[in-house]
């Protein structure tokens, strides 16, 4: 390239044959340049000059060593020579120092172009610093979530929108007496006891609200059943993932409290649940009868029936069994049912 051509280039900033290329990328967010075989910049767009904290006019006409550290300049010259000798494009990652002093990364291609019968090197790069940082943050969040899932000891599972288990913690697999591999792919409703039906209906309505994003979080209870048919009432926290306006794709389900595993027993009536809550509160048989507008004989019958159903010989044992089986809420006072499915239970 002769001096007259270079002077014209310096004034316009654009080689004549590659004006279309320059016009295309001059104001584009991708950083681009054209450099001669001697390492002198023939053209650069605003995004490329911005990498060095300057403007294109301050880049054109300078050599690689004028802008980059010696070690980096040697690397760039060697890359240019590789492109010139091979005549084929090369994908390259550019490390640079951002204007705020932080490290930056740009990814792109360098390729040969012809100008005045001479081969030059052109390059176009996209700054991926923010993308890489977001990727690292996402990976760290994934690792933290996996650590929480695997080491917190809480039974938890990631569920798809159609209620299938996508991921599960070791504690969740232990709760259901299966391996984590066997738990993944199961439909969540197969892990719930079929009774009482009212509980499942309510849970389904709340699940529908989650998936449609009418709500983001739900706290509820359900009766879980393991591989051996043993049941336990559990407190469930359901949370959708993401903030998009469309349907939720995944839901995290976490068990925060659970009763002891027990064999299935007949579903208790609303009156029986209320009697247990009053009994746990310290009410006598007469007090219970007065509160529920029942006869003393009816209360005595219900208590006798409850002792038989729950396998408890005494009043204190009956109260204890009501708590460990998850019939009564463990964190509520005055005592109340662990589920609001019973219309006569206090909430």
Short mmCIF file of C-alpha atoms in Angstrom, two decimals:
data_model
loop_
_atom_site.label_atom_id
_atom_site.label_comp_id
_atom_site.label_asym_id
_atom_site.label_seq_id
_atom_site.Cartn_x
_atom_site.Cartn_y
_atom_site.Cartn_z
CA UNK A 1 0.00 0.00 0.00
CA UNK A 2 1.57 3.32 -1.06
CA UNK A 3 1.61 6.56 0.96
CA UNK A 4 -1.11 8.21 -1.12
CA UNK A 5 -3.45 5.31 -0.48
CA UNK A 6 -2.64 5.36 3.22
CA UNK A 7 -3.25 9.12 3.44
CA UNK A 8 -6.61 8.73 1.76
CA UNK A 9 -7.36 5.88 4.11
CA UNK A 10 -6.43 8.00 7.11
CA UNK A 11 -8.82 10.73 6.01
CA UNK A 12 -11.76 8.48 5.30
CA UNK A 13 -10.96 5.65 7.69
CA UNK A 14 -12.20 3.18 5.07
CA UNK A 15 -10.32 1.23 2.38
CA UNK A 16 -12.05 1.77 -0.96
CA UNK A 17 -12.65 -1.88 -1.85
CA UNK A 18 -13.94 -2.65 1.65
CA UNK A 19 -16.16 0.37 2.13
CA UNK A 20 -19.22 -1.90 2.27
CA UNK A 21 -17.60 -4.00 5.00
CA UNK A 22 -16.60 -0.87 6.91
CA UNK A 23 -20.02 0.77 6.53
CA UNK A 24 -21.66 -2.41 7.76
CA UNK A 25 -19.68 -2.69 10.97
CA UNK A 26 -18.60 0.90 11.62
CA UNK A 27 -21.40 1.54 14.13
CA UNK A 28 -22.09 -2.09 14.98
CA UNK A 29 -21.56 -3.34 18.56
CA UNK A 30 -19.02 -5.85 17.22
CA UNK A 31 -15.43 -4.60 17.28
CA UNK A 32 -13.72 -4.72 13.84
CA UNK A 33 -10.43 -3.68 12.27
CA UNK A 34 -8.26 -4.04 9.16
CA UNK A 35 -4.51 -4.24 9.63
CA UNK A 36 -1.65 -4.40 7.12
CA UNK A 37 0.95 -7.14 7.02
CA UNK A 38 3.35 -4.80 8.80
CA UNK A 39 1.04 -4.58 11.81
CA UNK A 40 -0.23 -1.05 11.02
CA UNK A 41 -3.95 -0.34 11.47
CA UNK A 42 -5.66 0.62 8.21
CA UNK A 43 -9.15 0.89 9.61
CA UNK A 44 -11.01 0.34 12.90
CA UNK A 45 -14.58 0.92 13.95
CA UNK A 46 -15.81 2.65 17.09
CA UNK A 47 -16.38 -0.58 19.03
CA UNK A 48 -12.78 -1.72 18.42
CA UNK A 49 -11.36 1.65 19.43
CA UNK A 50 -13.54 1.53 22.54
CA UNK A 51 -11.71 -1.62 23.64
CA UNK A 52 -8.64 0.62 24.03
CA UNK A 53 -10.53 3.56 25.47
CA UNK A 54 -10.13 5.78 22.42
CA UNK A 55 -11.66 6.65 19.02
CA UNK A 56 -10.96 5.17 15.56
CA UNK A 57 -8.91 8.21 14.44
CA UNK A 58 -6.46 7.48 17.26
CA UNK A 59 -6.09 3.86 16.17
CA UNK A 60 -5.70 4.18 12.39
CA UNK A 61 -2.05 4.49 11.38
CA UNK A 62 -0.67 3.07 14.60
CA UNK A 63 1.07 -0.25 15.00
CA UNK A 64 0.09 -3.15 17.23
CA UNK A 65 2.86 -2.26 19.71
CA UNK A 66 1.42 1.24 20.11
CA UNK A 67 -1.75 -0.16 21.66
CA UNK A 68 -0.91 -3.51 23.23
CA UNK A 69 1.62 -4.77 25.75
CA UNK A 70 4.77 -6.30 24.19
CA UNK A 71 3.81 -9.90 24.98
CA UNK A 72 0.32 -9.44 23.56
CA UNK A 73 1.64 -7.55 20.53
CA UNK A 74 3.99 -10.44 19.73
CA UNK A 75 1.07 -12.87 20.01
CA UNK A 76 -1.11 -10.76 17.71
CA UNK A 77 1.65 -10.36 15.12
CA UNK A 78 2.22 -14.11 15.12
CA UNK A 79 -1.51 -14.68 14.63
CA UNK A 80 -1.57 -12.19 11.76
CA UNK A 81 1.31 -13.97 10.08
CA UNK A 82 -0.45 -17.32 10.49
CA UNK A 83 -3.51 -15.93 8.76
CA UNK A 84 -1.45 -14.38 5.97
CA UNK A 85 0.50 -17.60 5.37
CA UNK A 86 -2.49 -19.95 5.56
CA UNK A 87 -4.96 -17.67 3.83
CA UNK A 88 -7.80 -18.98 5.99
CA UNK A 89 -9.79 -17.47 8.89
CA UNK A 90 -8.84 -18.16 12.51
CA UNK A 91 -11.17 -18.01 15.48
CA UNK A 92 -9.59 -16.10 18.33
CA UNK A 93 -10.31 -14.98 21.89
CA UNK A 94 -9.01 -11.53 22.78
CA UNK A 95 -8.17 -10.62 26.37
CA UNK A 96 -8.03 -6.93 27.17
CA UNK A 97 -8.27 -4.45 30.03
CA UNK A 98 -11.58 -2.61 30.24
CA UNK A 99 -11.76 1.10 30.92
CA UNK A 100 -12.83 0.45 34.49
CA UNK A 101 -9.69 -1.63 35.01
CA UNK A 102 -11.42 -5.01 34.96
CA UNK A 103 -10.43 -7.84 32.65
CA UNK A 104 -12.43 -8.16 29.45
CA UNK A 105 -12.89 -10.92 26.89
CA UNK A 106 -13.88 -10.72 23.24
CA UNK A 107 -14.41 -13.60 20.81
CA UNK A 108 -14.28 -13.38 17.03
CA UNK A 109 -12.49 -14.24 13.79
CA UNK A 110 -9.51 -12.87 11.89
CA UNK A 111 -9.39 -13.44 8.15
CA UNK A 112 -7.40 -12.32 5.11
CA UNK A 113 -8.63 -9.53 2.80
CA UNK A 114 -7.08 -8.09 -0.37
CA UNK A 115 -6.30 -4.40 -0.84
CA UNK A 116 -4.26 -2.95 -3.75
CA UNK A 117 -2.96 -6.43 -4.62
CA UNK A 118 -1.75 -6.91 -1.07
CA UNK A 119 -3.20 -9.21 1.55
CA UNK A 120 -4.26 -7.60 4.84
CA UNK A 121 -5.75 -8.98 8.03
CA UNK A 122 -9.29 -8.13 9.09
CA UNK A 123 -10.90 -9.03 12.37
CA UNK A 124 -14.31 -8.81 13.96
CA UNK A 125 -14.97 -9.46 17.65
CA UNK A 126 -17.92 -9.57 20.04
CA UNK A 127 -17.40 -8.60 23.66
CA UNK A 128 -18.46 -11.58 25.76
CA UNK A 129 -17.30 -10.27 29.13
CA UNK A 130 -20.79 -9.75 30.55
CA UNK A 131 -22.00 -13.01 29.03
CA UNK A 132 -19.11 -14.93 30.59
CA UNK A 133 -19.69 -13.24 33.93
CA UNK A 134 -23.39 -14.14 33.79
CA UNK A 135 -22.47 -17.70 32.83
CA UNK A 136 -20.09 -17.98 35.78
CA UNK A 137 -22.74 -16.58 38.12
CA UNK A 138 -25.29 -19.03 36.73
CA UNK A 139 -22.87 -21.93 37.19
CA UNK A 140 -22.12 -20.83 40.75
CA UNK A 141 -25.84 -20.58 41.48
CA UNK A 142 -26.34 -24.08 40.04
CA UNK A 143 -23.51 -25.43 42.17
CA UNK A 144 -24.88 -23.73 45.28
CA UNK A 145 -28.34 -25.09 44.55
CA UNK A 146 -26.96 -28.59 44.03
CA UNK A 147 -24.98 -28.32 47.28
CA UNK A 148 -28.12 -27.18 49.10
CA UNK A 149 -30.10 -29.99 47.50
CA UNK A 150 -27.54 -32.69 48.27
CA UNK A 151 -26.24 -31.62 51.67
CA UNK A 152 -29.01 -29.71 53.45
CA UNK A 153 -30.72 -32.94 54.50
CA UNK A 154 -34.06 -31.58 53.32
CA UNK A 155 -36.14 -33.78 51.02
CA UNK A 156 -36.58 -31.73 47.87
CA UNK A 157 -37.30 -32.30 44.21
CA UNK A 158 -37.48 -30.30 41.01
CA UNK A 159 -40.77 -30.96 39.24
CA UNK A 160 -41.74 -30.27 35.65
CA UNK A 161 -44.94 -28.39 34.81
CA UNK A 162 -46.76 -31.69 34.29
CA UNK A 163 -45.68 -32.89 37.73
CA UNK A 164 -42.84 -35.24 36.82
CA UNK A 165 -39.71 -35.46 39.02
CA UNK A 166 -36.72 -33.96 37.15
CA UNK A 167 -34.19 -33.90 40.02
CA UNK A 168 -34.34 -35.22 43.58
CA UNK A 169 -32.15 -35.01 46.65
CA UNK A 170 -30.81 -38.06 48.45
CA UNK A 171 -33.05 -37.15 51.41
CA UNK A 172 -36.12 -37.22 49.14
CA UNK A 173 -35.17 -40.66 47.83
CA UNK A 174 -34.68 -41.87 51.39
CA UNK A 175 -38.07 -40.50 52.41
CA UNK A 176 -39.75 -42.57 49.69
CA UNK A 177 -37.48 -45.59 50.28
CA UNK A 178 -36.18 -45.63 46.68
CA UNK A 179 -32.93 -44.71 44.96
CA UNK A 180 -32.59 -41.19 43.51
CA UNK A 181 -32.38 -42.77 40.05
CA UNK A 182 -35.73 -44.52 40.55
CA UNK A 183 -37.35 -41.35 41.86
CA UNK A 184 -36.43 -39.25 38.81
CA UNK A 185 -39.11 -39.55 36.14
CA UNK A 186 -41.91 -40.46 38.56
CA UNK A 187 -45.17 -38.54 38.41
CA UNK A 188 -45.58 -36.62 41.66
CA UNK A 189 -49.18 -37.71 42.21
CA UNK A 190 -48.00 -41.36 42.45
CA UNK A 191 -46.06 -40.35 45.58
CA UNK A 192 -49.17 -39.09 47.36
CA UNK A 193 -51.62 -41.16 49.35
CA UNK A 194 -55.01 -41.31 47.62
CA UNK A 195 -56.83 -40.28 50.79
CA UNK A 196 -58.20 -37.91 51.81
CA UNK A 197 -59.47 -36.89 48.39
CA UNK A 198 -60.19 -33.37 49.55
CA UNK A 199 -56.47 -32.84 50.28
CA UNK A 200 -55.50 -33.89 46.76
CA UNK A 201 -58.14 -31.69 45.17
CA UNK A 202 -56.87 -28.67 47.07
CA UNK A 203 -53.28 -29.49 46.24
CA UNK A 204 -54.17 -29.78 42.54
CA UNK A 205 -55.84 -26.36 42.57
CA UNK A 206 -52.79 -24.80 44.16
CA UNK A 207 -50.49 -26.53 41.67
CA UNK A 208 -52.56 -25.12 38.80
CA UNK A 209 -52.19 -21.66 40.34
CA UNK A 210 -48.43 -22.09 40.47
CA UNK A 211 -48.03 -23.27 36.88
CA UNK A 212 -50.24 -20.46 35.57
CA UNK A 213 -48.19 -18.03 37.72
CA UNK A 214 -51.19 -16.72 39.58
CA UNK A 215 -48.93 -17.31 42.57
CA UNK A 216 -45.22 -18.04 42.96
CA UNK A 217 -45.18 -19.83 46.32
CA UNK A 218 -47.47 -22.25 48.07
CA UNK A 219 -47.18 -23.80 51.52
CA UNK A 220 -49.45 -26.77 52.05
CA UNK A 221 -49.55 -30.28 53.46
CA UNK A 222 -50.01 -33.67 51.87
CA UNK A 223 -49.84 -37.33 52.82
CA UNK A 224 -46.84 -39.01 51.21
CA UNK A 225 -46.58 -42.75 50.66
CA UNK A 226 -43.27 -44.60 50.30
CA UNK A 227 -42.34 -47.72 48.36
CA UNK A 228 -43.49 -49.94 51.26
CA UNK A 229 -46.91 -48.32 51.57
CA UNK A 230 -46.01 -46.40 54.74
CA UNK A 231 -47.56 -42.95 54.99
CA UNK A 232 -46.53 -39.69 56.58
CA UNK A 233 -47.98 -36.21 56.53
CA UNK A 234 -45.53 -33.60 55.28
CA UNK A 235 -45.41 -29.83 55.08
CA UNK A 236 -44.63 -28.85 51.48
CA UNK A 237 -43.17 -25.61 50.14
CA UNK A 238 -43.69 -25.21 46.39
CA UNK A 239 -41.87 -22.44 44.50
CA UNK A 240 -41.79 -21.68 40.78
CA UNK A 241 -38.50 -20.94 39.01
CA UNK A 242 -37.93 -17.81 36.92
CA UNK A 243 -39.93 -14.62 36.48
CA UNK A 244 -41.35 -14.93 32.97
CA UNK A 245 -44.97 -14.02 32.37
CA UNK A 246 -45.78 -17.35 30.71
CA UNK A 247 -46.48 -20.70 32.28
CA UNK A 248 -43.93 -21.90 34.81
CA UNK A 249 -41.71 -24.69 33.49
CA UNK A 250 -40.43 -26.03 36.81
CA UNK A 251 -41.34 -26.03 40.49
CA UNK A 252 -39.13 -26.77 43.47
CA UNK A 253 -40.88 -28.86 46.13
CA UNK A 254 -39.27 -28.90 49.58
CA UNK A 255 -40.42 -30.91 52.60
CA UNK A 256 -39.79 -28.87 55.75
CA UNK A 257 -41.65 -31.01 58.32
CA UNK A 258 -42.81 -34.60 58.24
CA UNK A 259 -44.54 -36.99 60.59
CA UNK A 260 -43.34 -40.45 61.49
CA UNK A 261 -44.01 -43.13 58.93
CA UNK A 262 -47.08 -45.19 59.74
CA UNK A 263 -49.47 -47.63 58.19
CA UNK A 264 -52.54 -46.20 56.54
CA UNK A 265 -55.50 -45.77 58.86
CA UNK A 266 -59.09 -44.80 58.10
CA UNK A 267 -59.53 -41.11 57.41
CA UNK A 268 -60.64 -39.20 60.48
CA UNK A 269 -63.82 -37.17 60.43
CA UNK A 270 -63.86 -33.42 60.96
CA UNK A 271 -65.42 -33.99 64.41
CA UNK A 272 -62.66 -36.42 65.39
CA UNK A 273 -59.98 -33.95 64.28
CA UNK A 274 -61.62 -31.21 66.35
CA UNK A 275 -61.85 -33.50 69.38
CA UNK A 276 -58.12 -34.27 69.12
CA UNK A 277 -57.24 -30.58 68.94
CA UNK A 278 -59.35 -29.80 72.02
CA UNK A 279 -57.86 -32.79 73.83
CA UNK A 280 -54.34 -31.54 73.05
CA UNK A 281 -55.34 -28.14 74.40
CA UNK A 282 -56.10 -29.77 77.77
CA UNK A 283 -59.90 -29.84 77.61
CA UNK A 284 -61.77 -32.44 79.61
CA UNK A 285 -64.41 -34.70 78.05
CA UNK A 286 -67.09 -32.43 79.45
CA UNK A 287 -65.41 -29.31 78.05
CA UNK A 288 -65.13 -30.97 74.64
CA UNK A 289 -68.80 -31.93 74.72
CA UNK A 290 -69.79 -28.36 75.58
CA UNK A 291 -67.55 -26.81 72.89
CA UNK A 292 -68.85 -29.10 70.15
CA UNK A 293 -72.47 -29.22 71.38
CA UNK A 294 -72.25 -32.99 71.75
CA UNK A 295 -73.36 -35.30 74.50
CA UNK A 296 -70.75 -36.61 76.93
CA UNK A 297 -71.45 -40.16 75.70
CA UNK A 298 -70.76 -39.15 72.09
CA UNK A 299 -67.40 -37.64 73.08
CA UNK A 300 -66.51 -40.76 75.04
CA UNK A 301 -67.35 -42.90 72.01
CA UNK A 302 -65.21 -40.77 69.70
CA UNK A 303 -62.23 -40.91 72.07
CA UNK A 304 -62.55 -44.67 72.38
CA UNK A 305 -62.72 -44.95 68.61
CA UNK A 306 -59.67 -42.69 68.19
CA UNK A 307 -57.60 -44.73 70.66
CA UNK A 308 -58.40 -47.81 68.59
CA UNK A 309 -57.67 -46.15 65.22
CA UNK A 310 -54.39 -44.59 66.33
CA UNK A 311 -53.19 -47.37 68.60
CA UNK A 312 -53.03 -45.22 71.76
CA UNK A 313 -54.11 -46.54 75.15
CA UNK A 314 -54.26 -43.27 77.09
CA UNK A 315 -55.20 -39.64 76.55
CA UNK A 316 -51.57 -38.41 76.57
CA UNK A 317 -50.62 -41.18 74.15
CA UNK A 318 -53.52 -40.21 71.90
CA UNK A 319 -52.31 -36.60 71.77
CA UNK A 320 -48.73 -37.71 71.12
CA UNK A 321 -49.82 -40.01 68.30
CA UNK A 322 -51.89 -37.21 66.76
CA UNK A 323 -48.74 -35.10 66.52
CA UNK A 324 -46.24 -37.73 65.36
CA UNK A 325 -48.67 -38.98 62.70
CA UNK A 326 -49.10 -35.44 61.40
CA UNK A 327 -52.77 -35.17 62.24
CA UNK A 328 -52.20 -32.05 64.35
CA UNK A 329 -49.97 -29.21 63.17
CA UNK A 330 -46.69 -29.34 65.12
CA UNK A 331 -46.09 -25.56 65.14
CA UNK A 332 -49.54 -24.24 66.02
CA UNK A 333 -51.14 -23.13 69.25
CA UNK A 334 -53.91 -23.52 70.10
CA UNK A 335 -53.74 -27.02 68.60
CA UNK A 336 -55.31 -27.39 65.18
CA UNK A 337 -55.51 -29.79 62.28
CA UNK A 338 -52.42 -30.10 60.09
CA UNK A 339 -54.66 -29.52 57.07
CA UNK A 340 -57.46 -27.08 56.42
CA UNK A 341 -59.32 -29.73 54.46
CA UNK A 342 -61.56 -30.37 57.46
CA UNK A 343 -64.19 -27.64 57.64
CA UNK A 344 -64.56 -27.81 61.41
CA UNK A 345 -60.83 -27.50 62.13
CA UNK A 346 -59.46 -24.18 63.30
CA UNK A 347 -57.02 -22.49 60.91
#
